[in-house]
Short mmCIF file of C-alpha atoms in Angstrom, two decimals:
data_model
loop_
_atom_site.label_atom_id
_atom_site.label_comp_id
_atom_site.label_asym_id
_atom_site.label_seq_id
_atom_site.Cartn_x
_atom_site.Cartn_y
_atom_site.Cartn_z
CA UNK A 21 153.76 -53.15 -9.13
CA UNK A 22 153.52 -53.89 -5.24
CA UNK A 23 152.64 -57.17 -4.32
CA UNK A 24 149.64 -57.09 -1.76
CA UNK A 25 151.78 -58.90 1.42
CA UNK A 26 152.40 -57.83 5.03
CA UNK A 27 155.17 -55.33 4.17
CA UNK A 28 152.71 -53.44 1.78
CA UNK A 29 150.05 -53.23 4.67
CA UNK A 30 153.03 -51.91 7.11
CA UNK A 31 154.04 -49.81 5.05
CA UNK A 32 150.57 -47.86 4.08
CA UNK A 33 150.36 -48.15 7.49
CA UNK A 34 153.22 -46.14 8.83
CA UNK A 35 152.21 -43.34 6.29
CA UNK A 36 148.84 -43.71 7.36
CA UNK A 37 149.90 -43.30 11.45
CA UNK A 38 152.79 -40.72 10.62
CA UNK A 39 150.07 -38.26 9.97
CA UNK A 40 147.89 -38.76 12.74
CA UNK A 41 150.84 -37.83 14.83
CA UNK A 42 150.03 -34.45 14.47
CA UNK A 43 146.86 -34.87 17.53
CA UNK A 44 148.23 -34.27 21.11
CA UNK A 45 146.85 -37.53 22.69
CA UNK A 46 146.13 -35.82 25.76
CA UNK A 47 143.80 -33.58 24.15
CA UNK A 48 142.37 -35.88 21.13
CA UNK A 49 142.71 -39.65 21.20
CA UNK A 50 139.64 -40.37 18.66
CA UNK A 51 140.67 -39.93 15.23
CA UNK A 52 140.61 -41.77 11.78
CA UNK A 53 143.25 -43.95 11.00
CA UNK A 54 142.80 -45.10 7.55
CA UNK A 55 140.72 -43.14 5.51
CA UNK A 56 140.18 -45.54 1.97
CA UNK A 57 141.40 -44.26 -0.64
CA UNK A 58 142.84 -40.87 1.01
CA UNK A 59 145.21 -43.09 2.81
CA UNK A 60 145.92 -45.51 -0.14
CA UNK A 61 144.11 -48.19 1.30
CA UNK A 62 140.76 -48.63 -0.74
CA UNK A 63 137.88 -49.87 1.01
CA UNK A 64 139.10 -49.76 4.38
CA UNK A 65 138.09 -47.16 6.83
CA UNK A 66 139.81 -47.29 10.23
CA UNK A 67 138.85 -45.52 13.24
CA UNK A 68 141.01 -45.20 16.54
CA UNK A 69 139.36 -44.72 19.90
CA UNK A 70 141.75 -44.28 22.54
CA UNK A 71 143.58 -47.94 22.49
CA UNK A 72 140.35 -49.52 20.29
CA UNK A 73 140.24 -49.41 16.88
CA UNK A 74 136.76 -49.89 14.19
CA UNK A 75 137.61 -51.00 11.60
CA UNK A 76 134.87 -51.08 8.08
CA UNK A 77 135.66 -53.58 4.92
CA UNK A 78 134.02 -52.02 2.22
CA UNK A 79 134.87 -53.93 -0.86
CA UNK A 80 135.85 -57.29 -2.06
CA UNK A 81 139.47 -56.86 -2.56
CA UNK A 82 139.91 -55.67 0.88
CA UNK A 83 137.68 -58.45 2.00
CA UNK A 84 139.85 -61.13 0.21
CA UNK A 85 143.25 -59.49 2.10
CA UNK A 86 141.09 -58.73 5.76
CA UNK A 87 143.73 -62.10 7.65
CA UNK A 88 146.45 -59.60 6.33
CA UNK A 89 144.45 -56.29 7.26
CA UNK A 90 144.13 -57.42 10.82
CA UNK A 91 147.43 -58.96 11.59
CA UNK A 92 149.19 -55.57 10.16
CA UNK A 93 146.39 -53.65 12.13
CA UNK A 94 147.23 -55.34 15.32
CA UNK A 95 151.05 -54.83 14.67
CA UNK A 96 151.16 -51.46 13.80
CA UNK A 97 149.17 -49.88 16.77
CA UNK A 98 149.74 -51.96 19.63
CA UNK A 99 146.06 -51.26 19.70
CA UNK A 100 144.24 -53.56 22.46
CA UNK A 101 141.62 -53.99 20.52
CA UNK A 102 139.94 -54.64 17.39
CA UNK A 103 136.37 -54.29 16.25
CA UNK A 104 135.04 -55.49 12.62
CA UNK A 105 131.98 -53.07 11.74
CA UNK A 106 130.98 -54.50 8.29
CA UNK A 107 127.35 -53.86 8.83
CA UNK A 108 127.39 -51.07 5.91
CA UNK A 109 125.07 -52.28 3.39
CA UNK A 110 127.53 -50.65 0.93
CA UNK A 111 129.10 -54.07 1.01
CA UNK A 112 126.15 -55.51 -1.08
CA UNK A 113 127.25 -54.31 -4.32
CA UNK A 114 130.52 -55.88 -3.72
CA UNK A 115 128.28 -59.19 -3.55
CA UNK A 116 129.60 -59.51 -0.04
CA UNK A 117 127.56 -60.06 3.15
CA UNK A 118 126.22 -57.60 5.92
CA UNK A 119 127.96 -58.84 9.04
CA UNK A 120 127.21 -58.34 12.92
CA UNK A 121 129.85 -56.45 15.14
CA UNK A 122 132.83 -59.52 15.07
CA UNK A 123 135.96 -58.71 17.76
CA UNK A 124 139.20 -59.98 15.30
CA UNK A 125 141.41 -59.24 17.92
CA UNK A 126 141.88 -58.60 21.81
CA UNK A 127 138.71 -57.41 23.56
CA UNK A 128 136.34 -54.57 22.41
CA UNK A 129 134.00 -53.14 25.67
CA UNK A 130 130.42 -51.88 24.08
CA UNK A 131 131.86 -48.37 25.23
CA UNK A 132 134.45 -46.39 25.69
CA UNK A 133 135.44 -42.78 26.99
CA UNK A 134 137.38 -40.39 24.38
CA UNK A 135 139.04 -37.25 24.13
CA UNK A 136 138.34 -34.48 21.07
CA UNK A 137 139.89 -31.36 21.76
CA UNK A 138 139.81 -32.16 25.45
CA UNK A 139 136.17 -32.70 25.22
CA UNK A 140 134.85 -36.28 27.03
CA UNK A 141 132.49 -38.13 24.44
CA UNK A 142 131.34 -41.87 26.02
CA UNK A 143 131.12 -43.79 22.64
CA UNK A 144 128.81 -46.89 21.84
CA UNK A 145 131.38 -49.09 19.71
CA UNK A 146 129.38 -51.58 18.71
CA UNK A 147 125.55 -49.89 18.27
CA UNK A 148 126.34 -46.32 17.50
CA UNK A 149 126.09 -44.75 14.18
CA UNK A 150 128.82 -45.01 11.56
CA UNK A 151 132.02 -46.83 13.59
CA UNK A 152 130.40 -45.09 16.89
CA UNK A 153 131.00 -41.09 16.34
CA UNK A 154 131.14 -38.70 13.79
CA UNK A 155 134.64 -37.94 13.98
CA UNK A 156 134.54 -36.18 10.88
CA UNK A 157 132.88 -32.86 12.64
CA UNK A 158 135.52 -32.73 14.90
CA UNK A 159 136.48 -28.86 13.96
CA UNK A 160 133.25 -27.88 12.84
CA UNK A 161 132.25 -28.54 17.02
CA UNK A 162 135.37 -26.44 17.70
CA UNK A 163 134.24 -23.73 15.27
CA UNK A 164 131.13 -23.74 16.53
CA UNK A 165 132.01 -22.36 19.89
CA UNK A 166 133.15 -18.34 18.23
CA UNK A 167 128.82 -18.47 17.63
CA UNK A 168 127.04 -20.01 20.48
CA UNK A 169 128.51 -17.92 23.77
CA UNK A 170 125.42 -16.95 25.90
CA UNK A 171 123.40 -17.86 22.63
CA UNK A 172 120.39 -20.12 22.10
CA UNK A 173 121.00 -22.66 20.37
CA UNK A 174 119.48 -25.51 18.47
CA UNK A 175 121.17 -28.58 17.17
CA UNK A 176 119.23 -30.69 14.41
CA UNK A 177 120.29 -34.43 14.18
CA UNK A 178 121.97 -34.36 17.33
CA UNK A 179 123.07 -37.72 17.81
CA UNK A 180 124.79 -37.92 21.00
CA UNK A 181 125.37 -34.45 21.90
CA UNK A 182 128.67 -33.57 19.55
CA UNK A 183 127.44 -30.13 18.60
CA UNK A 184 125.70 -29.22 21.83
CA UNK A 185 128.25 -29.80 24.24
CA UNK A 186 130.99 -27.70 23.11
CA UNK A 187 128.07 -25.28 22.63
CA UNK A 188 126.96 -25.34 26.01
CA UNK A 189 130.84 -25.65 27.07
CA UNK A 190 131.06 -22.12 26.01
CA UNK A 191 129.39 -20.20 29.26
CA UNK A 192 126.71 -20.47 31.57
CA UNK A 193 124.38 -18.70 29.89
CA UNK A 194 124.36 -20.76 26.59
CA UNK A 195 121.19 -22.66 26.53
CA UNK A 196 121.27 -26.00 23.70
CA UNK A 197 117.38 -27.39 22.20
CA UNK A 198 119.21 -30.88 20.92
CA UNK A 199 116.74 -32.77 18.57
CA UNK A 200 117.08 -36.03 17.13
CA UNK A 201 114.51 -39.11 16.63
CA UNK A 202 116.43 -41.83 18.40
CA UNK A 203 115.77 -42.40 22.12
CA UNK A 204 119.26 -44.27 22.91
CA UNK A 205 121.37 -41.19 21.36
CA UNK A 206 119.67 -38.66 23.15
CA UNK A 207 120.06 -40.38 26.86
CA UNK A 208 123.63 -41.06 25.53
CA UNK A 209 123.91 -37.17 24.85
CA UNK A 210 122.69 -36.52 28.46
CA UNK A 211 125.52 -38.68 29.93
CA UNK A 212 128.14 -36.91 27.87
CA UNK A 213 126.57 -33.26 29.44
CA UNK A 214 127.63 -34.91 32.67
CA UNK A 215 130.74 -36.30 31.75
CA UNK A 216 131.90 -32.52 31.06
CA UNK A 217 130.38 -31.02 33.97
CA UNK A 218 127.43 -29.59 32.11
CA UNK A 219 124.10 -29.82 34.04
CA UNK A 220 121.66 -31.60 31.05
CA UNK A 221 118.80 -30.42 33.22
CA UNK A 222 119.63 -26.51 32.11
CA UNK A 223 119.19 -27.72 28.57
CA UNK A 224 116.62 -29.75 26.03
CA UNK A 225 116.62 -32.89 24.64
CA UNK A 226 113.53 -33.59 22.35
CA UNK A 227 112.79 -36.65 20.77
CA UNK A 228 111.40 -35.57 17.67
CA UNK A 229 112.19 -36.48 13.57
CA UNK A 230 113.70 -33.09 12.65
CA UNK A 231 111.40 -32.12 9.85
CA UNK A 232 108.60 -32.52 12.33
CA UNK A 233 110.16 -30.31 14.64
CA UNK A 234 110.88 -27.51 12.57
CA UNK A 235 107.48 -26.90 10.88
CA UNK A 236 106.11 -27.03 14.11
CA UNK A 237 108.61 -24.25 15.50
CA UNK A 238 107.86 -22.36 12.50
CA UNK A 239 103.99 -22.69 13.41
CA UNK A 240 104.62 -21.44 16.70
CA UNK A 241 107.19 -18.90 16.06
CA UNK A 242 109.90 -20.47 18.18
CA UNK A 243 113.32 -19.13 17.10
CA UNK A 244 117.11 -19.47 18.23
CA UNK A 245 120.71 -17.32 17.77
CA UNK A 246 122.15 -20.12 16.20
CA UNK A 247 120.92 -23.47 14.29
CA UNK A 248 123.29 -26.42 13.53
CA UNK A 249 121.69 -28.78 10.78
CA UNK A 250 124.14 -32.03 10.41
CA UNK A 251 121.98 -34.31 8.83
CA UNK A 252 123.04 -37.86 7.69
CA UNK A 253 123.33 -38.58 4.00
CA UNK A 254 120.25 -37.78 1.69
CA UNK A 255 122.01 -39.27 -1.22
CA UNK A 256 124.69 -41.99 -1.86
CA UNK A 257 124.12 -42.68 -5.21
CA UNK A 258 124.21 -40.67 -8.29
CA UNK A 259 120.29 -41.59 -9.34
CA UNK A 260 119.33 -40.21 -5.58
CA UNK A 261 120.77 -36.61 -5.78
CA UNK A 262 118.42 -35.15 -7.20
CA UNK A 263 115.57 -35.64 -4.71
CA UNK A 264 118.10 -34.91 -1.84
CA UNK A 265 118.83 -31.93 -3.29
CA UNK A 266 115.00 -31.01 -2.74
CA UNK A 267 115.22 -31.89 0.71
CA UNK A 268 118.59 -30.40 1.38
CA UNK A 269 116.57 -27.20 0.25
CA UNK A 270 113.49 -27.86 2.47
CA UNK A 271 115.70 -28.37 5.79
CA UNK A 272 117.70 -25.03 4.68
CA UNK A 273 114.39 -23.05 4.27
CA UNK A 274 113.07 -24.47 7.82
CA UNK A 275 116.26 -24.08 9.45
CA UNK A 276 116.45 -20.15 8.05
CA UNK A 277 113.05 -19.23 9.59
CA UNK A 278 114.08 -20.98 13.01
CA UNK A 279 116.75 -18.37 13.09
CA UNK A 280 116.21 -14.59 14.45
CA UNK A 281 117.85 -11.73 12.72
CA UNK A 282 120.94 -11.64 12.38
CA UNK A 283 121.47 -15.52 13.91
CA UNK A 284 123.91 -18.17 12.52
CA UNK A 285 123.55 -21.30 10.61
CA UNK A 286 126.37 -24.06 10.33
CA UNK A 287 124.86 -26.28 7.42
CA UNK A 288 126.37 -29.49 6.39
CA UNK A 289 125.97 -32.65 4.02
CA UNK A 290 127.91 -35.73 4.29
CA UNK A 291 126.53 -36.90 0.73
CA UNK A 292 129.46 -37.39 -1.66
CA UNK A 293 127.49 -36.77 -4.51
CA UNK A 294 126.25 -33.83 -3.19
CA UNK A 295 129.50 -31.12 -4.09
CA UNK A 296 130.21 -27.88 -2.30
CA UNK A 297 128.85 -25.58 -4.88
CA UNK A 298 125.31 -27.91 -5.05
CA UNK A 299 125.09 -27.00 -1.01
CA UNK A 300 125.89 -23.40 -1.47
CA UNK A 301 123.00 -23.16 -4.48
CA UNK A 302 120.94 -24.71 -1.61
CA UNK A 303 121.27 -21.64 0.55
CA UNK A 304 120.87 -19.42 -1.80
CA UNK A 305 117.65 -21.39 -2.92
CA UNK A 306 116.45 -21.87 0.32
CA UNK A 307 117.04 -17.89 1.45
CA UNK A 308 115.30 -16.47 -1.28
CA UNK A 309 112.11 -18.74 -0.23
CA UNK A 310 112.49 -17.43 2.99
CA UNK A 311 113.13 -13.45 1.63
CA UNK A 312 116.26 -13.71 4.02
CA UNK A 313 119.73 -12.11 2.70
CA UNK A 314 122.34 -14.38 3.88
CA UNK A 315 125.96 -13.86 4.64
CA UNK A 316 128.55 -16.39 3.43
CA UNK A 317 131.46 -16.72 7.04
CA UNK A 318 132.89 -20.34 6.45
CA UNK A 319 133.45 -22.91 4.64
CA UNK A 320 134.97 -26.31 5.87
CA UNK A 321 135.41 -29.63 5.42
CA UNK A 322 137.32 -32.40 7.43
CA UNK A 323 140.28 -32.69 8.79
CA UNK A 324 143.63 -33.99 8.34
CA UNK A 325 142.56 -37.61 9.45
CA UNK A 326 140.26 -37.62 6.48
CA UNK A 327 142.81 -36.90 4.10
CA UNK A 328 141.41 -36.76 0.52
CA UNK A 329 142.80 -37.95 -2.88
CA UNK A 330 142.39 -35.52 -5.91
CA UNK A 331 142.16 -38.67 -8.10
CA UNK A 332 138.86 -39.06 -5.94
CA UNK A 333 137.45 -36.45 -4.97
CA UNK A 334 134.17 -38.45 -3.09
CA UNK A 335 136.91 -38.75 -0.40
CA UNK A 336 136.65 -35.10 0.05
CA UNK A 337 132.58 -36.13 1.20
CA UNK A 338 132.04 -33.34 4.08
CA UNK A 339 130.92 -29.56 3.55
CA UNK A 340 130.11 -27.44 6.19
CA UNK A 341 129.23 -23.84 5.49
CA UNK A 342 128.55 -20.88 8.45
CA UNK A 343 126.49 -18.45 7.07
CA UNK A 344 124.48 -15.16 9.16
CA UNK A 345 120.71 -14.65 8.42
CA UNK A 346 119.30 -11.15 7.87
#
């Protein structure tokens, strides 16, 4: 019954920002703004770094109402900046085009530095993956740190560093193997080491495709205390869960033998198709390849900037489960 004007964009909005006011800004200032349909907003996905925000169009009703979208935007955040990231292909089956990196307001520098839990990330706003960062992990990296004191540790898909550098935050004697197949991540992940004061020479970066890198640490018998697998989505349609279901399993069993006894495993999937109880048949798949009991610690998913909407449950898309290998 609400006509699609200004007031209606202010006013999902203020709902939208009201909740975000739960971050200290001292300690976090990267966060999602709008999250589609969890903040009422379909096809929009809005992400704030610091006084920049990223903003994503996915569908052609939000398209039609983007002069709206970004005068609201602007209004509503005093935000300095604003970036238009519709380079998802997603936006094809809308019929709409893939677009380059367009500033819509202000000015938008190719990076910025953030704050996540009083963590420094340097971000790539117009290149880097998704809207720049995975900001969804954000308490998975802080959970992470109860596992990896004075542990070896490997992170899978590393991207720029997330994972690894509260890991190696922990203590001294924490030693991260960070693994990922693009080049401009990983030196970006070396620059965020330094940026918190962590020496990147006491740790690895290998430039490797994942897959690759575990059967060849399985070959040689390399193993670690705890193994982080974030990988990005094997499925985003309905007709392709089925084969990433087969290589959810085959990551799960490689991960499992890079792990010594008694090591942890934080396990995630960012497909929405794939569901919470599909990842946790993976493990169990996947451990009784390996003739490894597994213990079930944690399950998570987002957090509140992601809120999700039980009429759509694909907004709830992230599941992260620590388990302990035998």
């Amino acid at each position: 019954e609400e006509a699609l004007d200004a007031a209606f964009f202010r006013d999902r909005l203020r709902r939208a920002i009201a909740l975000r006011q739960a971050f200290d800004p001292e300690q976090t200032n990267v966060y999602r703004l709008v999250h589609s349909e969890g903040d009422g907003l379909p096809g929009l996905i809005v992400d704030r770094y610091g006084d920049m925000l990223v903003a994503q169009i996915h569908t052609l009703g939000m398209e039609r109402l983007r002069p709206l979208l970004i005068d609201a935007l602007g209004e509503a955040t005093g935000a300095r900046g604003i970036l238009l990231r519709n380079d998802s292909q997603s936006r094809r089956r809308e019929g709409l085009e893939v677009e380059e990196p367009l500033v819509v307001a202000g000015a938008v520098p190719e990076r910025v530095i953030v704050r996540e839990n009083g963590v420094q990330f340097a971000v790539d706003l117009w290149q880097g993956q998704k809207t720049g960062f995975f900001i969804d992990q954000r308490d998975q990296r802080a959970a992470l740190r109860q596992y990896a004191r004075g542990k070896r540790v490997l992170n899978c898909f590393s991207y720029t560093g997330g994972f690894s550098i509260y890991a190696a935050l922990t203590n001294a004697e924490t030693r991260v193997t960070s693994v990922d197949v693009s080049a401009p991540a990983l030196a970006l992940a070396r620059e965020n080491f330094a940026l918190n004061g962590l020496d990147a020479e006491r740790h690895e970066f290998l430039l490797s495709d994942v897959f690759d890198y575990l059967e060849q640490a399985r070959r040689d018998g390399v193993q670690f205390d705890v193994v982080v697998l974030d990988p990005p989505a094997f499925a985003r349609t309905q007709s392709a869960r089925s084969q990433a279901l087969k290589a959810y399993r085959r990551l799960n069993s490689l991960g499992m033998e890079a792990l010594r006894p008694g090591g942890i495993l934080l396990t995630c999937s960012c497909s929405g198709v794939v569901h919470l109880d599909d990842l946790l048949g993976v493990l169990a798949q996947s451990a009784q390849h390996v003739r490894r009991p597994v213990q079930l610690l944690e399950t998570r998913t987002h957090s509140l900037d992601h809120p999700i909407n039980l009429a759509m449950p694909e907004t709830g898309y992230l599941k992260t489960i620590f388990c302990r290998l035998g």
